[in-house]
Short mmCIF file of C-alpha atoms in Angstrom, two decimals:
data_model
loop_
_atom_site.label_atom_id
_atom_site.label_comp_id
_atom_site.label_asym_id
_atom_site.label_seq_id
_atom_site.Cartn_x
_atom_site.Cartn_y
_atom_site.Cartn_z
CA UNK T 939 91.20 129.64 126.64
CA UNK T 940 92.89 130.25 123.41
CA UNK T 941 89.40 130.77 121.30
CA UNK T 942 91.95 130.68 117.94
CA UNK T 943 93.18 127.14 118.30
CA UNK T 944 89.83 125.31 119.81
CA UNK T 945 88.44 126.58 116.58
CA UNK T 946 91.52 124.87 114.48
CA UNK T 947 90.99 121.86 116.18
CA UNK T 948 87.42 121.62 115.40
CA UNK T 949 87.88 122.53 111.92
CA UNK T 950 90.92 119.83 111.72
CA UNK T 951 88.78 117.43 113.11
CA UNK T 952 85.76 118.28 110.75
CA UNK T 953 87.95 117.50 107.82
CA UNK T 954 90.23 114.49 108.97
CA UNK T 955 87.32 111.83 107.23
CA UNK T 956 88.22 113.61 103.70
CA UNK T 957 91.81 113.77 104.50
CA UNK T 958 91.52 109.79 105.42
CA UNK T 959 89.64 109.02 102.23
CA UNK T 960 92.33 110.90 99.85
CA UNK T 961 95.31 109.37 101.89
CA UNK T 962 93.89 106.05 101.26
CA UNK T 963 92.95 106.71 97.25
CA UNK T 964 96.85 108.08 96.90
CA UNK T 965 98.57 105.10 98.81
CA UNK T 966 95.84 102.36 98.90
CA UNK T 967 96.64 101.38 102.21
CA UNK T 968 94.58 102.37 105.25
CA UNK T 969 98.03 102.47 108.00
CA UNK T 970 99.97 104.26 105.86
CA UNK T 971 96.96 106.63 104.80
CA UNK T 972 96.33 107.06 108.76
CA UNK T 973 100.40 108.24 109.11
CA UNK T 974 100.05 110.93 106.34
CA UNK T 975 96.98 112.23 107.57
CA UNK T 976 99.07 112.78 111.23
CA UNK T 977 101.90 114.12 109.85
CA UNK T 978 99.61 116.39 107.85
CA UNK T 979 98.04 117.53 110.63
CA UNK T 980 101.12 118.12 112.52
CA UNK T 981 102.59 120.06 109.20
CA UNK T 982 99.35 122.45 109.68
CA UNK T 983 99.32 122.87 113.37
CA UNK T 984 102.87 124.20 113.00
CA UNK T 985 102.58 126.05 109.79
CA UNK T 986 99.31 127.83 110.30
CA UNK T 987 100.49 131.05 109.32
CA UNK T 988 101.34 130.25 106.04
CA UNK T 989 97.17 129.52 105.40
CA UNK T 990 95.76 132.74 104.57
CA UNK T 991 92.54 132.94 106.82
CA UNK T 992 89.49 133.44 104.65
CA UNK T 993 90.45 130.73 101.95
CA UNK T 994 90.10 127.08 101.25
CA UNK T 995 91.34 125.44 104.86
CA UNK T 996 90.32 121.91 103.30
CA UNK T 997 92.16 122.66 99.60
CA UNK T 998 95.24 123.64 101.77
CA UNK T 999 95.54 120.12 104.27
CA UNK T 1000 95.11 118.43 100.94
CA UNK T 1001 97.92 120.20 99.74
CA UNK T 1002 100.05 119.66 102.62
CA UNK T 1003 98.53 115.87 102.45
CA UNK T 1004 99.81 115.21 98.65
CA UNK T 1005 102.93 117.12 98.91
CA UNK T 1006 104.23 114.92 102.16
CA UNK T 1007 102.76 111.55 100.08
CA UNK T 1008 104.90 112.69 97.07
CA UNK T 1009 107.65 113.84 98.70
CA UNK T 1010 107.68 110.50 100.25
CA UNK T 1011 107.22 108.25 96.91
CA UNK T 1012 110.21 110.27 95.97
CA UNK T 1013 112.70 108.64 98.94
CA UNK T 1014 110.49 105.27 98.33
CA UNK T 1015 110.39 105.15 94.96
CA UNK T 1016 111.84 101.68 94.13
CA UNK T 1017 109.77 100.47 96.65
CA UNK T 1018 106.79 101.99 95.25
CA UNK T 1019 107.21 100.58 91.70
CA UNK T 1020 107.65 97.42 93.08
CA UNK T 1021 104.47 97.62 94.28
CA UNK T 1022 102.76 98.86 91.73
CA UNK T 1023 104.09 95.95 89.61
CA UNK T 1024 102.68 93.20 91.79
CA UNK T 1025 99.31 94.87 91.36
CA UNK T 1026 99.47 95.13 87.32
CA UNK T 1027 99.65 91.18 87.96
CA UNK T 1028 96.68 91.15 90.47
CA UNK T 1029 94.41 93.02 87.82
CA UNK T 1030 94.30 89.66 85.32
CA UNK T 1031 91.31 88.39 87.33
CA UNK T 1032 88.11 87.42 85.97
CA UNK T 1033 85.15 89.61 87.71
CA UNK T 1034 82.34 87.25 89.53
CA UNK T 1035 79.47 88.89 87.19
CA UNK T 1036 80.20 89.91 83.92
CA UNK T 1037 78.76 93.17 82.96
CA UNK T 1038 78.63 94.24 86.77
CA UNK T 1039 81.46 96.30 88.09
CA UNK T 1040 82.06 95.69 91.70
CA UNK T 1041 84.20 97.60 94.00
CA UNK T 1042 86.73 95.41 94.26
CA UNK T 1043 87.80 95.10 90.56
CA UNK T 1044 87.36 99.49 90.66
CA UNK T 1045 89.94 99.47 93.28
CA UNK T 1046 92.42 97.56 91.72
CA UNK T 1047 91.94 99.28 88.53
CA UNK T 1048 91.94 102.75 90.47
CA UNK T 1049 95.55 101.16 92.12
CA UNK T 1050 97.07 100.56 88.39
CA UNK T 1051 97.03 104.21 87.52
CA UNK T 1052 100.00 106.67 87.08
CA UNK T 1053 99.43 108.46 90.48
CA UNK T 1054 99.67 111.58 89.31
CA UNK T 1055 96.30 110.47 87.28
CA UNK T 1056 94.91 109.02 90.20
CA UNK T 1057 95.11 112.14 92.23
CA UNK T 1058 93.38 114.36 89.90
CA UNK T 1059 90.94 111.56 89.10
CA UNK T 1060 89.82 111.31 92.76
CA UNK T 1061 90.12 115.26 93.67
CA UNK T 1062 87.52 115.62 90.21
CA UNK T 1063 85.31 112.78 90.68
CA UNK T 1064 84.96 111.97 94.70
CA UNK T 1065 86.25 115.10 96.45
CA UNK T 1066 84.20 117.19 94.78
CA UNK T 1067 87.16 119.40 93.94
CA UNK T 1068 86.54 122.39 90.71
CA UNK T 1069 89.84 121.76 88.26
CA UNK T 1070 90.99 124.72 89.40
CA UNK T 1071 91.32 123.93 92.72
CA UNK T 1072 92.56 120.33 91.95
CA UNK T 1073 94.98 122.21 89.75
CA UNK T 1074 96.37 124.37 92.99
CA UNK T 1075 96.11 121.59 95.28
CA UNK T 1076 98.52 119.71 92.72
CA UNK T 1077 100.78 122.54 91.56
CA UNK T 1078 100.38 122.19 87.77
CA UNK T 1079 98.11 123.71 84.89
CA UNK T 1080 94.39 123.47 84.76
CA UNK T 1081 94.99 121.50 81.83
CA UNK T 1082 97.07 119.38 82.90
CA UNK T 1083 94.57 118.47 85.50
CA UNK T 1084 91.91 117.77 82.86
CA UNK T 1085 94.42 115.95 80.70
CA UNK T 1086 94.85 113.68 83.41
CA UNK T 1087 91.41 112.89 84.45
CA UNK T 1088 90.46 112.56 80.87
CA UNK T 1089 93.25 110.49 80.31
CA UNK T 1090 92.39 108.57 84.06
CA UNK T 1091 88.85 107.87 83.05
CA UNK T 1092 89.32 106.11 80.02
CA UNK T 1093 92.43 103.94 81.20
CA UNK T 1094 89.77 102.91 83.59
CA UNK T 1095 86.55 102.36 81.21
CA UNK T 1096 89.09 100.63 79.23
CA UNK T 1097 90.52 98.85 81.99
CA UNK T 1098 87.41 97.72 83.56
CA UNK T 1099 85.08 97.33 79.91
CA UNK T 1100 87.74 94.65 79.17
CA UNK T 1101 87.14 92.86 82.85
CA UNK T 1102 83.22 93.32 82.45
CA UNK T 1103 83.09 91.94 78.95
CA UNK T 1104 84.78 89.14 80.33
CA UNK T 1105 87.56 89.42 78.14
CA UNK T 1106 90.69 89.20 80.79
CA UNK T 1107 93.40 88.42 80.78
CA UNK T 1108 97.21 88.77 79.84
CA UNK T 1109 96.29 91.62 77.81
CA UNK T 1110 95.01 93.58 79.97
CA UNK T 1111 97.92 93.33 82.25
CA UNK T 1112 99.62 94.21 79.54
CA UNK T 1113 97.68 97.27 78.54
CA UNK T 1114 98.43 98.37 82.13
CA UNK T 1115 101.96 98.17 82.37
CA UNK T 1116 102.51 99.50 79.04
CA UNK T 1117 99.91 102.81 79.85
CA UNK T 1118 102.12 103.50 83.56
CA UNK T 1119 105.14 103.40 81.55
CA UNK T 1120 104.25 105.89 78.92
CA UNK T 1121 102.65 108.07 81.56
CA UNK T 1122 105.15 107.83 84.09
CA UNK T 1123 102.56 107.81 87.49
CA UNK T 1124 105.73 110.01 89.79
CA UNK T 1125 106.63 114.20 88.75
CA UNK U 1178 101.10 127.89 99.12
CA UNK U 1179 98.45 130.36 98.15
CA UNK U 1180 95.42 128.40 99.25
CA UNK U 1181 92.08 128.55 96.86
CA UNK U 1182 89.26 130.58 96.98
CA UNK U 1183 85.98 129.24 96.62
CA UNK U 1184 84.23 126.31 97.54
CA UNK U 1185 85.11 122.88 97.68
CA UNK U 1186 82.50 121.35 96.67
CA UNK U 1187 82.58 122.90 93.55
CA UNK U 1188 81.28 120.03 91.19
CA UNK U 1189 79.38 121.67 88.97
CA UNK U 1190 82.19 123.36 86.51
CA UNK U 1191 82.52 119.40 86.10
CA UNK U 1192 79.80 119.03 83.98
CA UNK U 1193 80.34 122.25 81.49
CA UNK U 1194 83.50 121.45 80.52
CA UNK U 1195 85.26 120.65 77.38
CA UNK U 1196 87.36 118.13 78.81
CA UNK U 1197 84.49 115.93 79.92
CA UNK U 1198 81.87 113.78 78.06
CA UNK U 1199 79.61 116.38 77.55
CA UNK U 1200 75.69 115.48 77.63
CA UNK U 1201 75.49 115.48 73.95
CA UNK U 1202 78.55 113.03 73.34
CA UNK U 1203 76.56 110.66 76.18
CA UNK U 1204 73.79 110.95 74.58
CA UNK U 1205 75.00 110.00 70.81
CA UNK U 1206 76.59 106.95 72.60
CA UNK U 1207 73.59 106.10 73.98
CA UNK U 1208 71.42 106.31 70.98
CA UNK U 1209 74.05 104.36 69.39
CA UNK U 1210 73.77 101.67 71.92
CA UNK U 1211 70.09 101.40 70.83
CA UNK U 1212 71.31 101.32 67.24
CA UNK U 1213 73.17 98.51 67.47
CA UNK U 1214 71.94 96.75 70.13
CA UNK U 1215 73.47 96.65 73.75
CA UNK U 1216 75.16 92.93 73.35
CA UNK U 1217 76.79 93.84 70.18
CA UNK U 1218 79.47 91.47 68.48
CA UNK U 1219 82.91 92.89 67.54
CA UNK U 1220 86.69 91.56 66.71
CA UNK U 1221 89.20 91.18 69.57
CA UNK U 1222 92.86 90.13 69.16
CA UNK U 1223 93.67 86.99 71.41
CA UNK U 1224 95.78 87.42 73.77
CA UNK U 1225 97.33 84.08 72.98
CA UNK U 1226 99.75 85.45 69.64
CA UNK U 1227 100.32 81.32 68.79
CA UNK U 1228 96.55 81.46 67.76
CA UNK U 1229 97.11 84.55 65.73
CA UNK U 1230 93.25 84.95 64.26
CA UNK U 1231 91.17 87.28 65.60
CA UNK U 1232 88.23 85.74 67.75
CA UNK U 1233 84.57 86.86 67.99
CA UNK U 1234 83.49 87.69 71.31
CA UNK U 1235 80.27 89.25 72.74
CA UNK U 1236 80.49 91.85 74.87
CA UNK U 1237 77.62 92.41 76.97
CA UNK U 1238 78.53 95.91 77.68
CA UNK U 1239 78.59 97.13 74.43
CA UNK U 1240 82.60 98.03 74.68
CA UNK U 1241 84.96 97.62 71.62
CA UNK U 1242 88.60 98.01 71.93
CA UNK U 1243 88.80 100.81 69.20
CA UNK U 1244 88.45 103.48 72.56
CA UNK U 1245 85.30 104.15 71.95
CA UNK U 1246 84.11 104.44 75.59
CA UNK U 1247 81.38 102.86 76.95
CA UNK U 1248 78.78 105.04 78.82
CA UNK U 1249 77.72 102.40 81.04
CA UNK U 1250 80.93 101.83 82.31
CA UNK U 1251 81.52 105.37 82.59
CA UNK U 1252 78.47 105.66 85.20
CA UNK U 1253 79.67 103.20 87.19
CA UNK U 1254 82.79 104.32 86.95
CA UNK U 1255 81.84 107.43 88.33
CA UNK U 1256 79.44 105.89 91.33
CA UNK U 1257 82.69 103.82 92.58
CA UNK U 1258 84.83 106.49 92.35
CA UNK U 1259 82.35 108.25 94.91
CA UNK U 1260 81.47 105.45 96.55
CA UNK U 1261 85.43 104.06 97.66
CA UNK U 1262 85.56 107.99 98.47
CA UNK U 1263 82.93 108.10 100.70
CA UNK U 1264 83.54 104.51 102.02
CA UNK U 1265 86.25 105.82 104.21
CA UNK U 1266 85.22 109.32 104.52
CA UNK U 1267 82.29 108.42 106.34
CA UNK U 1268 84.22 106.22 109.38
CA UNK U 1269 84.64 108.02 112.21
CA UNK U 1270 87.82 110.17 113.13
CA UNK U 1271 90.15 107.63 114.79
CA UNK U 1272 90.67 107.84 118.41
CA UNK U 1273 94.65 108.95 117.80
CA UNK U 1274 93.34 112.04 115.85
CA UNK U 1275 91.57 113.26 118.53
CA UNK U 1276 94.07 112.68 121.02
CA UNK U 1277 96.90 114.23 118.81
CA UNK U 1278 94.79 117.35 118.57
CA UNK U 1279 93.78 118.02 122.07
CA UNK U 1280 97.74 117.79 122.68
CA UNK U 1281 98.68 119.85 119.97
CA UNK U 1282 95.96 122.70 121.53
CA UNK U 1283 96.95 122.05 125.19
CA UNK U 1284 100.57 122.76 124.24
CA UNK U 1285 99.44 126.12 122.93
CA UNK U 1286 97.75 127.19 125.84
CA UNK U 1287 100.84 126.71 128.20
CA UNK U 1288 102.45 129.93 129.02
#
């Protein structure tokens, strides 16, 4: 029994909820978070000895995660644009409660930012990630990652402060287009 | 890539640094909350350029459209964040992962 890979696999397999979770926060769409977290797996399996032993095994597969997902907005791009623009539409809906933020009006606002904003955003705030290692995990400056997190956080206060106030509507849509296009969301 | 050292769940250097609200700036927004009141009035621009005049609205969370950020949108802001995180991260590991793994190790242990 090869002791080297059971231990992999149970290490893959402890991690695979997290990888699910970021797939899903970069592409917003369970199947397609399900197919990068596969071929991410498979990208590991094969490349193993490029992780040096000892460091961060879960800061790597999200590496190898976002890379593949960029990489593949890159051959998809039009596509994903296209996208994005029917959801910039979606967001001009008046919230059920005003004042009270449910999930589903986070979501869509969390959907209408650049991605690269989005990514550091959710490795910051829900993966529990330092901004140095969201900073490795994305390739770029430290401050860039804080840049865009700062930058992420109050797109969505304003984003959302607007929908809870109950003030909503063609503005906001707006407001959204206008911040993805200054910030382009692709490197 | 050179992989990380440290741990991941690192959260703490969140909370001392520059880039963040810092516990002071939270709390000046706060007291000014009680300042002014929570349901505070303030100008908005319609949306609607015919009408041209601004209209006074309430806003019940205390956000103005100058960017001054509001901290109880912030809080939730950062509960959801965790929450949609954790919403999928706590399903179980799909039946394909499992399979796709025990392949990938059987394949290793043939000669």
């Amino acid at each position: 029994m090869n002791t080297t890979s059971v231990a992999l696999k149970n290490a893959l397999l402890g991690l695979i909820p997290n990888l699910r979770a970021f797939a899903v926060s970069l592409c917003g769409d369970i199947e397609r978070a399900d197919d990068l977290v596969q071929e991410t797996l498979l990208k590991a399996w094969n490349h193993l000895d490029s992780f040096e032993e000892g460091t961060n095994l879960r800061a790597w597969l999200f590496t190898i995660l976002r890379n593949t997902y960029f990489s593949e907005c890159r051959r998809r791009r039009r596509e994903v644009e296209d996208r994005d623009g029917t959801k910039a539409a979606d967001l001009s809906v008046h919230p059920e409660q005003p004042g009270h933020l449910d999930m589903q009006d986070f979501r869509r606002a969390l959907d209408v930012l650049p991605l690269d904003q989005r990514e550091a955003l959710v490795l910051v705030g829900a993966a529990g990630f330092s901004y140095e290692e969201a900073a490795e995990i994305s390739g770029c400056a430290v401050g860039t990652i804080k840049s865009r997190v700062n930058r992420a956080r109050s797109k969505l206060t304003d984003l959302l402060s607007v929908s809870a106030s109950h003030d909503y509507g063609p503005d906001a849509a707006t407001e959204a287009i206008v911040a993805r296009t200054v910030s382009s969301g692709m490197r | 890539m050179a992989a990380n050292t440290g741990s991941a769940g690192n959260a703490s250097e969140e909370r001392s640094d520059p880039g963040h609200l810092d516990d002071k700036q939270e709390l000046r927004r706060e007291q000014e909350g009680a300042v002014t009141g929570s349901r505070h009035l303030y100008l908005v621009h319609s949306a609607d350029a015919s009408e041209g005049l601004p209209v006074v609205k309430s806003a019940p969370t205390g956000q103005s459209r100058n960017g001054r950020l509001d901290r109880s949108v912030q809080v939730q802001i950062g509960r959801l964040l965790r929450d949609a995180f954790a919403d999928v991260a706590e399903e179980p590991v799909p039946e394909r992962f499992v399979a796709l793994l025990e392949a990938l190790q059987a394949k290793e242990q043939q000669p």
